[in-house]
Coordinates of C-alpha atoms in Angstrom, one line a residue:
Chain G
M5 CA 108.8 34.6 -35.2
S6 CA 107.1 33.2 -38.2
R7 CA 106.5 29.5 -38.8
S8 CA 109.4 29.1 -41.1
D9 CA 111.7 30.5 -38.5
T10 CA 110.4 28.0 -36.0
Q11 CA 111.2 25.2 -38.4
V12 CA 114.7 26.5 -38.7
M13 CA 114.9 26.4 -34.9
N14 CA 113.5 22.8 -35.0
R15 CA 116.3 21.7 -37.2
G16 CA 118.6 23.2 -34.6
Y17 CA 117.5 20.8 -32.0
A18 CA 118.1 17.7 -34.1
P19 CA 121.9 17.8 -34.5
G20 CA 123.8 15.9 -37.1
T21 CA 121.9 17.3 -40.1
T22 CA 124.6 19.6 -41.3
V23 CA 126.8 18.7 -44.3
R24 CA 130.4 18.5 -43.3
T25 CA 132.0 20.5 -46.0
K26 CA 133.8 23.3 -44.3
G27 CA 136.4 23.2 -41.6
K28 CA 135.8 22.3 -37.9
L29 CA 135.8 25.9 -36.9
S30 CA 133.1 27.1 -39.2
L31 CA 131.1 24.1 -38.2
L32 CA 131.4 25.1 -34.6
M33 CA 130.5 28.6 -35.5
K34 CA 127.4 27.4 -37.3
E35 CA 126.5 25.2 -34.4
I36 CA 126.9 28.2 -32.0
W37 CA 124.7 30.3 -34.3
R38 CA 122.1 27.7 -34.4
Y39 CA 121.9 27.7 -30.6
R40 CA 121.9 31.5 -30.5
L41 CA 118.7 31.5 -28.5
S42 CA 120.2 29.3 -25.8
Y43 CA 123.0 31.7 -25.4
L44 CA 120.5 34.6 -25.2
F45 CA 118.7 32.7 -22.4
I46 CA 121.8 32.2 -20.3
A47 CA 123.3 35.6 -21.1
P48 CA 121.8 37.6 -18.1
F49 CA 123.0 35.0 -15.6
M50 CA 126.4 34.6 -17.3
I51 CA 127.0 38.3 -17.4
C52 CA 126.3 38.7 -13.7
F53 CA 128.2 35.5 -13.0
T54 CA 131.2 36.7 -14.9
F55 CA 131.2 40.2 -13.3
F56 CA 130.6 39.3 -9.7
I57 CA 131.9 35.8 -9.3
L58 CA 134.3 34.8 -12.1
V59 CA 136.1 38.1 -12.5
P60 CA 136.5 38.6 -8.7
V61 CA 137.9 35.1 -8.3
V62 CA 140.3 35.6 -11.2
C63 CA 141.2 39.1 -9.9
A64 CA 141.9 37.6 -6.5
L65 CA 144.2 35.1 -8.1
L66 CA 146.1 37.8 -10.0
L67 CA 146.2 40.3 -7.1
S68 CA 147.5 37.6 -4.8
F69 CA 150.8 37.8 -6.7
T70 CA 151.0 41.6 -6.4
S71 CA 151.5 44.3 -3.8
Y72 CA 148.5 46.6 -4.1
N73 CA 147.3 49.3 -1.8
S74 CA 144.4 50.6 -3.9
L75 CA 146.2 53.9 -4.6
E76 CA 149.2 52.9 -6.6
P77 CA 148.9 50.4 -9.4
P78 CA 149.5 46.8 -8.4
R79 CA 153.2 45.7 -8.5
F80 CA 154.1 42.1 -9.3
I81 CA 156.0 40.5 -6.5
G82 CA 155.7 36.8 -7.4
W83 CA 155.2 34.3 -4.5
A84 CA 156.2 36.8 -1.8
N85 CA 152.7 37.1 -0.4
F86 CA 152.3 33.4 0.0
R87 CA 155.8 33.1 1.4
Y88 CA 155.0 35.7 4.0
M89 CA 151.8 33.9 4.8
I90 CA 153.4 30.6 5.6
S91 CA 156.5 32.0 7.3
G92 CA 156.1 35.6 8.5
D93 CA 152.5 36.4 9.3
L94 CA 152.4 35.4 13.0
L95 CA 148.8 36.5 13.5
F96 CA 147.8 34.2 10.7
L97 CA 149.9 31.2 11.7
Q98 CA 149.3 31.5 15.4
Y99 CA 145.6 32.4 15.5
A100 CA 143.7 32.6 12.2
L101 CA 144.8 29.3 10.8
P102 CA 144.5 27.1 13.9
N103 CA 141.3 28.8 14.9
T104 CA 139.7 28.3 11.5
F105 CA 140.7 24.7 11.5
K106 CA 139.3 24.2 15.0
F107 CA 136.1 26.0 14.2
A108 CA 135.6 24.2 10.9
V109 CA 136.5 20.7 12.1
I110 CA 134.2 21.0 15.1
A111 CA 131.3 23.1 13.9
G112 CA 131.2 21.8 10.4
P113 CA 130.8 18.0 10.9
L114 CA 128.8 18.4 14.1
G115 CA 126.3 20.7 12.5
Y116 CA 126.1 18.4 9.6
I117 CA 125.5 15.3 11.7
A118 CA 123.0 17.2 13.8
S119 CA 121.2 18.2 10.7
F120 CA 121.0 14.7 9.5
L121 CA 119.9 13.2 12.8
L122 CA 117.2 15.8 13.3
A123 CA 116.0 15.4 9.7
W124 CA 115.8 11.7 10.3
L125 CA 114.0 12.0 13.6
I126 CA 111.5 14.4 12.0
S127 CA 111.0 12.0 9.1
I128 CA 109.7 9.2 11.3
L129 CA 107.0 11.4 12.9
P130 CA 103.5 11.6 11.4
G131 CA 103.2 13.9 8.4
V132 CA 101.2 16.6 10.1
W133 CA 103.8 17.3 12.7
R134 CA 106.8 17.3 10.4
K135 CA 106.1 20.7 9.0
W136 CA 106.1 22.3 12.4
F137 CA 109.2 20.6 13.7
A138 CA 111.0 21.4 10.5
L139 CA 110.0 25.0 10.9
A140 CA 111.2 25.0 14.5
M141 CA 114.6 23.7 13.5
Y142 CA 114.9 26.0 10.6
S143 CA 113.8 29.1 12.5
P144 CA 117.4 30.1 13.6
S145 CA 118.3 30.4 9.9
L146 CA 115.3 32.6 9.4
M147 CA 116.4 34.9 12.2
G148 CA 119.9 35.3 11.1
G149 CA 122.0 38.0 12.6
I150 CA 119.3 39.7 14.7
A151 CA 118.9 36.7 17.0
M152 CA 122.5 37.0 17.9
T153 CA 122.4 40.4 19.4
I154 CA 119.0 40.1 21.1
V155 CA 119.2 36.5 22.4
W156 CA 122.7 35.3 22.7
L157 CA 124.3 38.4 24.0
P158 CA 122.2 38.7 27.2
L159 CA 122.4 34.9 27.6
L160 CA 126.1 34.8 27.4
S161 CA 126.8 38.1 29.1
G162 CA 129.9 37.8 31.3
D163 CA 128.5 39.5 34.5
R164 CA 126.4 38.0 37.2
I165 CA 123.1 38.8 35.5
G166 CA 123.9 37.1 32.3
Y167 CA 121.2 34.4 32.1
L168 CA 123.6 31.5 31.7
N169 CA 125.9 32.7 34.5
S170 CA 123.1 33.4 37.0
F171 CA 121.6 30.0 36.2
L172 CA 124.9 28.2 36.8
L173 CA 125.6 30.3 39.9
E174 CA 122.2 29.5 41.4
W175 CA 122.6 25.8 40.9
G176 CA 126.2 25.9 42.3
F177 CA 128.0 24.7 39.1
I178 CA 130.3 27.6 39.2
K179 CA 131.5 30.0 41.9
E180 CA 132.3 33.0 39.9
P181 CA 130.6 34.4 36.7
V182 CA 132.3 33.1 33.6
L183 CA 133.3 35.5 30.8
W184 CA 131.6 33.5 28.1
V185 CA 132.3 35.8 25.2
T186 CA 135.0 38.2 26.4
S187 CA 137.7 35.8 27.6
K188 CA 140.0 33.9 25.3
D189 CA 139.2 30.5 26.9
H190 CA 135.5 30.5 26.2
L191 CA 135.0 32.6 23.2
M192 CA 135.7 29.8 20.7
T193 CA 133.3 27.4 22.6
S194 CA 130.5 30.1 22.5
M195 CA 131.1 30.6 18.8
I196 CA 130.8 26.9 18.0
V197 CA 127.6 26.6 20.1
V198 CA 125.9 29.5 18.5
T199 CA 127.0 28.3 15.0
L200 CA 125.6 24.8 15.8
W201 CA 122.3 26.3 16.9
S202 CA 121.9 28.0 13.5
S203 CA 123.3 25.2 11.4
M204 CA 120.0 23.7 10.4
G205 CA 119.8 25.6 7.1
I206 CA 119.3 24.7 3.5
G207 CA 121.3 21.5 3.8
F208 CA 119.0 20.3 6.6
L209 CA 116.0 20.9 4.3
A210 CA 117.7 19.0 1.5
M211 CA 118.4 16.0 3.7
L212 CA 114.9 16.0 5.2
A213 CA 113.5 15.9 1.6
G214 CA 116.0 13.2 0.7
I215 CA 115.0 11.0 3.6
L216 CA 111.3 11.4 2.9
N217 CA 111.9 10.4 -0.7
V218 CA 113.6 7.1 0.0
N219 CA 111.6 4.3 -1.6
P220 CA 109.6 2.6 1.2
E221 CA 109.9 -0.7 -0.5
L222 CA 113.6 -0.6 0.3
Y223 CA 112.9 -0.8 4.0
E224 CA 110.5 -3.7 3.6
A225 CA 113.2 -5.5 1.5
G226 CA 115.7 -4.7 4.2
K227 CA 113.6 -6.2 6.9
L228 CA 113.4 -9.4 4.9
D229 CA 117.1 -9.4 4.4
G230 CA 117.6 -9.3 8.2
I231 CA 118.0 -5.7 9.1
K232 CA 117.1 -5.6 12.8
S233 CA 117.6 -2.2 14.3
R234 CA 116.9 1.3 13.1
L235 CA 120.6 2.1 13.2
E236 CA 121.3 -0.6 10.6
E237 CA 118.4 0.7 8.6
I238 CA 120.0 4.2 8.5
W239 CA 123.4 2.9 7.7
Y240 CA 122.5 0.3 5.0
I241 CA 119.4 1.9 3.4
T242 CA 118.8 5.5 4.2
I243 CA 122.2 6.9 3.8
P244 CA 123.1 5.0 0.6
S245 CA 119.9 6.0 -1.1
M246 CA 120.2 9.7 -0.3
K247 CA 123.8 10.2 -1.1
P248 CA 123.2 13.0 -3.5
Q249 CA 121.3 15.0 -0.9
M250 CA 124.0 14.2 1.7
L251 CA 126.6 15.6 -0.7
F252 CA 124.6 18.7 -1.3
G253 CA 124.2 19.2 2.5
A254 CA 128.0 18.7 2.9
V255 CA 128.8 21.3 0.3
M256 CA 126.5 23.8 2.0
A257 CA 128.0 23.0 5.5
I258 CA 131.5 23.4 4.3
V259 CA 130.9 26.7 2.5
G260 CA 128.9 27.9 5.5
T261 CA 131.6 27.2 8.1
F262 CA 134.5 28.5 6.1
K263 CA 132.9 31.7 5.2
A264 CA 132.0 32.4 8.9
G265 CA 133.9 35.4 10.1
G266 CA 131.8 38.0 11.8
I267 CA 130.5 35.8 14.6
G268 CA 133.5 36.2 16.9
T269 CA 133.4 40.0 16.6
Q270 CA 129.6 40.0 17.0
L271 CA 129.7 37.9 20.1
S272 CA 132.6 39.5 21.9
G273 CA 131.8 43.0 20.7
M274 CA 135.4 43.6 20.0
N275 CA 137.5 43.7 16.9
P276 CA 139.9 42.0 16.9
T277 CA 138.5 39.4 19.3
P278 CA 140.1 39.2 22.8
Q279 CA 143.6 38.0 22.3
Y280 CA 142.7 36.8 18.9
S281 CA 140.9 33.8 20.3
G282 CA 138.1 34.0 17.8
H283 CA 140.2 35.3 14.9
L284 CA 139.3 33.4 11.7
I285 CA 140.8 33.6 8.3
M286 CA 137.9 35.8 7.2
N287 CA 138.7 38.3 9.9
Q288 CA 142.3 38.3 8.8
I289 CA 141.2 39.0 5.2
D290 CA 139.0 41.9 6.4
D291 CA 141.8 43.1 8.6
Y292 CA 144.3 43.3 5.7
G293 CA 141.8 44.3 3.1
F294 CA 139.8 47.1 4.8
I295 CA 141.9 48.3 7.6
R296 CA 145.5 48.0 6.4
F297 CA 144.6 48.3 2.7
E298 CA 147.1 45.6 1.8
L299 CA 144.8 44.3 -0.9
G300 CA 147.4 42.1 -2.5
Y301 CA 148.1 40.2 0.7
A302 CA 144.4 40.0 1.5
S303 CA 143.7 38.5 -1.9
A304 CA 146.4 35.9 -1.3
L305 CA 144.6 35.0 2.0
S306 CA 141.3 34.6 0.2
V307 CA 142.9 32.5 -2.5
F308 CA 144.2 30.3 0.3
L309 CA 140.7 30.1 1.9
L310 CA 139.1 29.2 -1.5
L311 CA 141.7 26.4 -1.8
L312 CA 140.8 25.1 1.6
M313 CA 137.1 25.0 0.7
Y314 CA 137.8 23.3 -2.6
L315 CA 139.9 20.6 -0.9
S316 CA 137.4 19.9 1.8
N317 CA 134.7 19.7 -0.9
K318 CA 136.8 17.2 -2.8
F319 CA 137.2 15.2 0.3
C320 CA 133.4 15.0 0.7
W321 CA 133.0 14.2 -2.9
R322 CA 135.1 11.1 -2.2
L323 CA 132.9 10.2 0.7
F324 CA 129.5 10.7 -0.8
G325 CA 130.1 10.9 -4.6
S326 CA 128.0 8.2 -6.4
K327 CA 130.2 6.6 -9.0
G328 CA 129.0 3.3 -10.3
D329 CA 127.1 2.2 -7.2
E330 CA 123.3 2.2 -7.2
Chain H
M6 CA 100.9 18.4 0.7
T7 CA 102.8 17.5 -2.5
I8 CA 103.2 14.2 -4.1
P9 CA 106.4 13.0 -2.4
F10 CA 104.7 13.1 0.9
T11 CA 101.7 10.9 0.3
R12 CA 103.8 7.8 -0.2
K13 CA 105.7 8.5 2.9
R14 CA 102.7 9.2 5.1
F15 CA 101.3 5.9 4.0
R16 CA 104.5 4.2 5.0
F17 CA 104.3 5.8 8.4
R18 CA 100.8 4.4 8.9
R19 CA 101.9 1.0 7.9
R20 CA 104.9 1.2 10.2
S21 CA 103.0 2.6 13.2
K22 CA 100.9 -0.6 13.0
L23 CA 104.1 -2.5 13.6
F24 CA 105.4 -0.4 16.3
R25 CA 102.2 1.0 17.7
L26 CA 103.1 3.6 20.3
S27 CA 106.5 2.1 20.7
R28 CA 108.5 3.5 23.5
F29 CA 111.1 4.6 20.9
E30 CA 108.8 6.9 19.1
V31 CA 107.4 8.4 22.2
L32 CA 110.9 9.1 23.3
I33 CA 111.8 10.7 20.0
T34 CA 108.7 12.9 20.0
L35 CA 109.5 14.0 23.5
L36 CA 113.1 14.7 22.6
L37 CA 112.1 16.7 19.5
V38 CA 109.5 18.7 21.4
L39 CA 112.1 19.7 24.0
L40 CA 114.6 20.5 21.3
S41 CA 112.2 22.6 19.3
A42 CA 111.2 24.4 22.4
F43 CA 114.8 25.3 22.9
M44 CA 115.2 26.3 19.2
L45 CA 112.0 28.4 19.3
L46 CA 112.8 30.1 22.6
P47 CA 114.6 33.0 20.9
L48 CA 111.6 33.4 18.6
V49 CA 109.2 33.8 21.5
Y50 CA 111.7 36.0 23.2
I51 CA 112.0 38.3 20.1
F52 CA 108.2 38.6 19.9
N53 CA 107.8 39.5 23.5
H54 CA 110.8 41.6 23.8
A55 CA 109.5 43.9 21.2
F56 CA 106.3 44.6 23.1
K57 CA 107.9 45.1 26.6
P58 CA 108.0 48.5 28.0
Y59 CA 111.4 49.7 29.3
D60 CA 110.8 48.8 32.9
E61 CA 110.2 45.2 31.9
L62 CA 113.1 44.9 29.4
F63 CA 115.7 44.7 32.2
I64 CA 113.8 42.8 34.8
Y65 CA 115.8 39.9 36.2
P66 CA 115.0 37.0 35.9
P67 CA 113.6 37.9 32.5
T68 CA 110.0 37.4 32.0
I69 CA 109.0 35.3 29.0
W70 CA 105.7 37.0 28.5
A71 CA 105.3 40.7 28.5
R72 CA 103.2 41.8 31.4
Q73 CA 102.0 45.1 30.0
P74 CA 102.5 44.9 26.3
S75 CA 103.0 48.3 24.7
L76 CA 103.9 49.7 21.3
Q77 CA 106.4 52.1 23.0
N78 CA 109.4 50.4 21.4
F79 CA 108.1 50.7 17.9
I80 CA 107.4 54.4 18.5
E81 CA 110.9 54.9 19.7
L82 CA 112.3 53.1 16.7
F83 CA 110.5 55.4 14.4
N84 CA 111.4 58.5 16.4
I85 CA 115.2 57.8 16.6
T86 CA 115.8 59.4 13.3
S87 CA 113.5 62.3 13.7
E88 CA 116.3 64.8 13.9
Q89 CA 118.4 63.1 11.3
V90 CA 118.3 63.8 7.5
V91 CA 117.4 60.2 6.6
P92 CA 114.3 58.9 8.3
V93 CA 113.9 55.3 9.3
T94 CA 111.2 54.8 6.7
R95 CA 113.7 55.5 4.0
Y96 CA 115.8 52.6 5.2
I97 CA 112.8 50.4 5.2
F98 CA 111.7 51.5 1.8
N99 CA 115.2 50.8 0.4
S100 CA 115.2 47.4 2.0
L101 CA 111.8 46.6 0.4
V102 CA 112.9 47.8 -3.0
V103 CA 116.1 45.8 -2.8
A104 CA 114.5 42.6 -1.5
V105 CA 111.6 42.6 -4.1
L106 CA 114.0 43.5 -7.0
S107 CA 116.4 40.8 -6.1
V108 CA 113.7 38.2 -5.7
V109 CA 112.3 39.0 -9.1
V110 CA 115.7 39.3 -10.9
V111 CA 117.3 36.3 -9.2
T112 CA 114.4 33.9 -9.9
L113 CA 114.0 35.1 -13.5
V114 CA 117.6 35.0 -14.4
S115 CA 118.3 31.7 -12.8
A116 CA 115.3 30.1 -14.5
L117 CA 116.3 31.5 -17.8
C118 CA 119.8 30.1 -17.4
A119 CA 118.7 26.7 -16.1
Y120 CA 116.4 25.8 -19.0
P121 CA 119.0 25.8 -21.8
L122 CA 121.6 24.3 -19.6
S123 CA 119.3 21.3 -19.0
K124 CA 117.5 21.0 -22.4
H125 CA 119.7 22.4 -25.1
K126 CA 122.9 20.7 -25.7
F127 CA 124.6 23.8 -27.1
P128 CA 128.4 23.9 -27.5
G129 CA 130.0 24.8 -24.2
S130 CA 127.0 23.9 -22.0
Q131 CA 129.0 21.3 -20.2
L132 CA 131.7 23.8 -19.5
V133 CA 129.3 26.4 -18.3
F134 CA 127.6 23.9 -15.9
A135 CA 130.9 22.6 -14.6
T136 CA 132.0 26.2 -13.9
I137 CA 128.7 26.9 -12.0
M138 CA 129.1 23.7 -10.0
L139 CA 132.7 24.6 -9.2
T140 CA 131.8 28.1 -8.0
M141 CA 129.0 26.7 -5.8
L142 CA 131.8 25.5 -3.6
F143 CA 133.1 29.0 -3.2
A144 CA 131.6 31.7 -1.1
P145 CA 131.6 35.1 -2.9
E146 CA 132.2 36.7 0.4
T147 CA 135.7 35.5 0.4
V148 CA 136.6 37.6 -2.6
T149 CA 135.1 40.8 -1.2
I150 CA 138.0 43.0 -2.3
P151 CA 137.9 42.3 -6.1
R152 CA 134.1 42.5 -5.9
Y153 CA 134.4 45.9 -4.4
L154 CA 136.7 46.9 -7.2
V155 CA 134.3 45.6 -9.8
V156 CA 131.4 47.4 -8.3
S157 CA 133.3 50.7 -8.1
H158 CA 134.5 50.4 -11.7
L159 CA 131.0 49.6 -13.0
G160 CA 129.8 52.9 -11.5
I161 CA 126.8 51.3 -9.7
M162 CA 127.8 52.5 -6.3
N163 CA 125.0 54.3 -4.5
T164 CA 122.4 52.9 -6.7
Y165 CA 119.9 50.1 -6.2
W166 CA 121.8 48.1 -8.8
G167 CA 124.7 48.1 -6.4
H168 CA 122.6 46.3 -3.9
V169 CA 121.0 43.9 -6.4
L170 CA 123.4 43.0 -9.2
P171 CA 126.2 41.5 -7.0
M172 CA 123.6 39.1 -5.6
V173 CA 122.0 38.0 -8.9
A174 CA 124.4 35.2 -9.8
V175 CA 123.6 32.5 -7.3
P176 CA 125.1 29.2 -8.5
V177 CA 123.0 27.2 -6.1
A178 CA 119.8 28.7 -7.6
V179 CA 120.7 27.7 -11.1
F180 CA 121.7 24.2 -9.9
L181 CA 118.4 23.6 -8.0
M182 CA 116.4 24.8 -11.0
K183 CA 118.3 22.7 -13.5
Q184 CA 117.6 19.7 -11.4
F185 CA 114.0 20.5 -11.7
V186 CA 114.0 21.2 -15.5
D187 CA 115.7 17.8 -15.9
Q188 CA 112.4 16.2 -14.8
I189 CA 110.5 17.6 -17.8
P190 CA 110.3 15.0 -20.6
D191 CA 111.9 16.1 -23.8
D192 CA 108.9 14.9 -25.8
L193 CA 106.6 17.5 -24.1
L194 CA 108.9 20.3 -25.2
E195 CA 109.3 18.8 -28.6
S196 CA 105.6 18.6 -29.2
A197 CA 105.1 22.2 -28.1
R198 CA 107.7 23.2 -30.6
M199 CA 106.0 21.2 -33.3
D200 CA 102.8 23.1 -32.6
G201 CA 104.7 26.2 -33.4
A202 CA 105.5 27.5 -30.0
R203 CA 108.5 29.7 -29.8
E204 CA 111.3 28.9 -27.4
F205 CA 110.2 31.7 -25.1
T206 CA 106.7 30.5 -25.1
V207 CA 107.9 27.0 -24.3
F208 CA 109.8 28.5 -21.4
L209 CA 106.9 30.5 -20.1
R210 CA 104.1 28.0 -20.6
I211 CA 105.7 24.7 -19.9
V212 CA 109.0 25.1 -18.1
V213 CA 108.1 27.8 -15.6
P214 CA 104.9 26.1 -14.3
V215 CA 106.7 22.8 -13.8
I216 CA 109.7 24.4 -11.9
M217 CA 107.4 26.6 -9.8
P218 CA 108.5 24.9 -6.5
A219 CA 112.1 25.6 -7.3
V220 CA 111.2 29.2 -8.2
A221 CA 109.5 29.6 -4.8
T222 CA 112.4 28.1 -2.9
I223 CA 114.9 30.3 -4.7
G224 CA 112.6 33.2 -4.1
I225 CA 112.6 32.6 -0.3
I226 CA 116.3 32.1 -0.2
S227 CA 117.1 35.3 -2.1
F228 CA 114.6 37.3 -0.1
Q229 CA 116.2 36.1 3.1
T230 CA 119.7 37.0 1.8
A231 CA 118.6 40.4 0.4
W232 CA 116.5 41.4 3.4
G233 CA 119.3 40.7 5.9
N234 CA 122.2 41.9 3.8
V235 CA 124.4 44.4 5.5
E236 CA 127.5 43.9 3.4
S237 CA 126.3 45.8 0.3
S238 CA 125.3 48.8 2.4
T239 CA 128.6 49.0 4.2
L240 CA 130.8 48.4 1.2
F241 CA 129.0 49.8 -1.9
M242 CA 126.9 52.6 -0.5
Q243 CA 128.5 55.8 0.8
N244 CA 125.3 57.8 0.5
E245 CA 123.3 57.4 3.7
E246 CA 120.1 57.6 1.7
M247 CA 120.8 54.4 -0.1
K248 CA 121.6 52.2 2.9
T249 CA 119.2 49.5 4.0
F250 CA 117.2 48.7 7.2
P251 CA 119.5 45.9 8.5
Y252 CA 122.4 48.3 8.2
F253 CA 120.4 50.9 10.2
V254 CA 119.7 48.2 12.8
S255 CA 123.4 47.3 13.0
T256 CA 124.3 50.9 13.7
L257 CA 121.7 50.8 16.6
T258 CA 123.3 47.8 18.1
A259 CA 126.9 49.0 17.5
N260 CA 126.9 50.9 20.8
M261 CA 124.5 48.7 22.6
A262 CA 127.1 46.6 24.6
N263 CA 127.4 49.0 27.5
S264 CA 124.3 51.2 27.3
V265 CA 120.7 50.8 28.2
A266 CA 119.5 53.3 25.6
R267 CA 117.8 52.1 22.5
Q268 CA 117.4 48.6 23.7
G269 CA 113.7 48.9 23.1
A270 CA 114.1 50.1 19.6
V271 CA 116.5 47.3 18.9
A272 CA 114.0 44.8 20.1
A273 CA 111.3 46.3 17.9
A274 CA 113.6 46.3 14.9
A275 CA 114.5 42.7 15.5
L276 CA 110.9 41.7 15.3
F277 CA 110.5 43.9 12.2
M278 CA 113.4 42.2 10.5
F279 CA 112.2 38.7 11.4
I280 CA 108.5 38.8 10.5
P281 CA 108.8 39.0 6.6
N282 CA 111.1 36.0 6.6
L283 CA 108.8 34.0 8.8
I284 CA 105.7 34.8 6.7
I285 CA 107.3 34.0 3.4
F286 CA 108.8 30.8 4.7
L287 CA 105.4 29.6 6.2
V288 CA 103.6 30.3 2.9
F289 CA 106.0 28.5 0.7
Q290 CA 107.3 25.9 3.1
S291 CA 105.9 22.8 1.4
K292 CA 107.4 24.0 -1.9
V293 CA 110.8 24.2 -0.3
I294 CA 110.8 20.6 0.8
A295 CA 109.5 19.5 -2.6
T296 CA 112.4 21.3 -4.2
M297 CA 115.0 20.0 -1.9
A298 CA 114.1 16.4 -2.9
H299 CA 115.8 17.2 -6.2
S300 CA 118.8 19.0 -4.6
G301 CA 121.1 16.0 -4.8
I302 CA 124.5 16.3 -6.5
K303 CA 125.1 13.2 -8.6

């Protein structure tokens, strides 16, 4: 680009220099043309974004009102899918929905609180140690799915030689081996424990950084203002000054718990899980989408799940959103 | 370590004078040590499991340290596919290609998008950012079915693009990078433009160096996702030659529940899956925490 071109560009970044002679539309077009380079910059992302996120979400919305089996063209059936979901789909109403709620309500907040507490505990240690403790807490997220099969399966195995069972038997806590992952009474508990173990993810790192960046003068000021215990310190100083990071962590926690689906099947080694005790909405979607090929109904289910995520996020926004304060 | 830490370390020193060796801090350290030992146990386990010969793999109670470490498991892992058409090295090669490609593409594309979103107030920028924020709340996994349809219609099934492209648009990545670009003073960019720098030069010479911590973080995250991704292999790849290593590992474990066979290979594969993640995280760890300081949603 020559120098004169650059000057044209420069004018582009000082808005308000155009003469308002033509209509609003042509003005807008001119404005858009002036920022053509900006659009070029965001183009690669926006193209992928449109194809793999926006279009699928819109598609899911549209498909949810149709009956579609991937062979015949989709047939519009109005609200029938949703009506079936809330009145006829017993698997969904009896297992998937309550299980998802139970799982999300326990694993989500607990994992979130644990992340915050651990981040806080790590933050009061000397700087040299922090790195290693942070790594230790984050390591389950690094291991991902592999750890599940190699560590948790032998640990929770239902026979006498499962590590947990044999330990409990030896110490006399239980008389018979407990089927941790293959009975309907314990599968959910095992799922929640394993999820908690791996819940120190990106949100945990964000909160750790947030705590470390709280202005130290605030603590001094707090001490002068009569803050006595560390609990008060957390409540009145730490949390208010890291609200943005708390919100980011919350968003990550919500998305993480709602999109969980494979864990029940992985742990129990059965699909569907024993008596549907670990059946989550995601399993129901996969079930309808990839086994029964009722793509329309599966889409309706995913729209419902998206709505759930959105509402819980809105709820957290209420809690942590910074409007006006600070 | 990076700038945010120095202040904090100072604070600790000041504080520790006040509560020198307070019982509280000792207690916390002990608690954390215990907890991290618990969290790290699987890690130690994975390492040793991979080197245990078969007669040690099934010893009860399990030994934490391998008594006679051997490479037998790794040899088994590489020999499993000896009579199949697709050798295990092909899966590993695919995984490497996919992981490297997606790290490069994701970081570049997100940085390119974050810069104008933060610094150019072009018409529609508000709308674009709002949409990205909104989709950050959604998991793309929930809309697998339409995604499958899109991929099949684009004709990128059974190609490396089928692995990479669906993962390119990461709203969180753009969000984190934008938070970083926001830190750059406008005057700096303006003066560079005055000196005749083109927008692309400004981007490469000023913006990218400043947001390097964010680039590193996004790089780690996208590497982790791509390296462990099984979904794209199961859904978008029918051709066995195009599937990735984690998919191969998952086929090994699929019939593991009631058999002893291949346990050793699985243990070796698990270590193999984990090592790259660990190395990359350790190398860029301080950058990650520096990035996360800007992760707040306001």
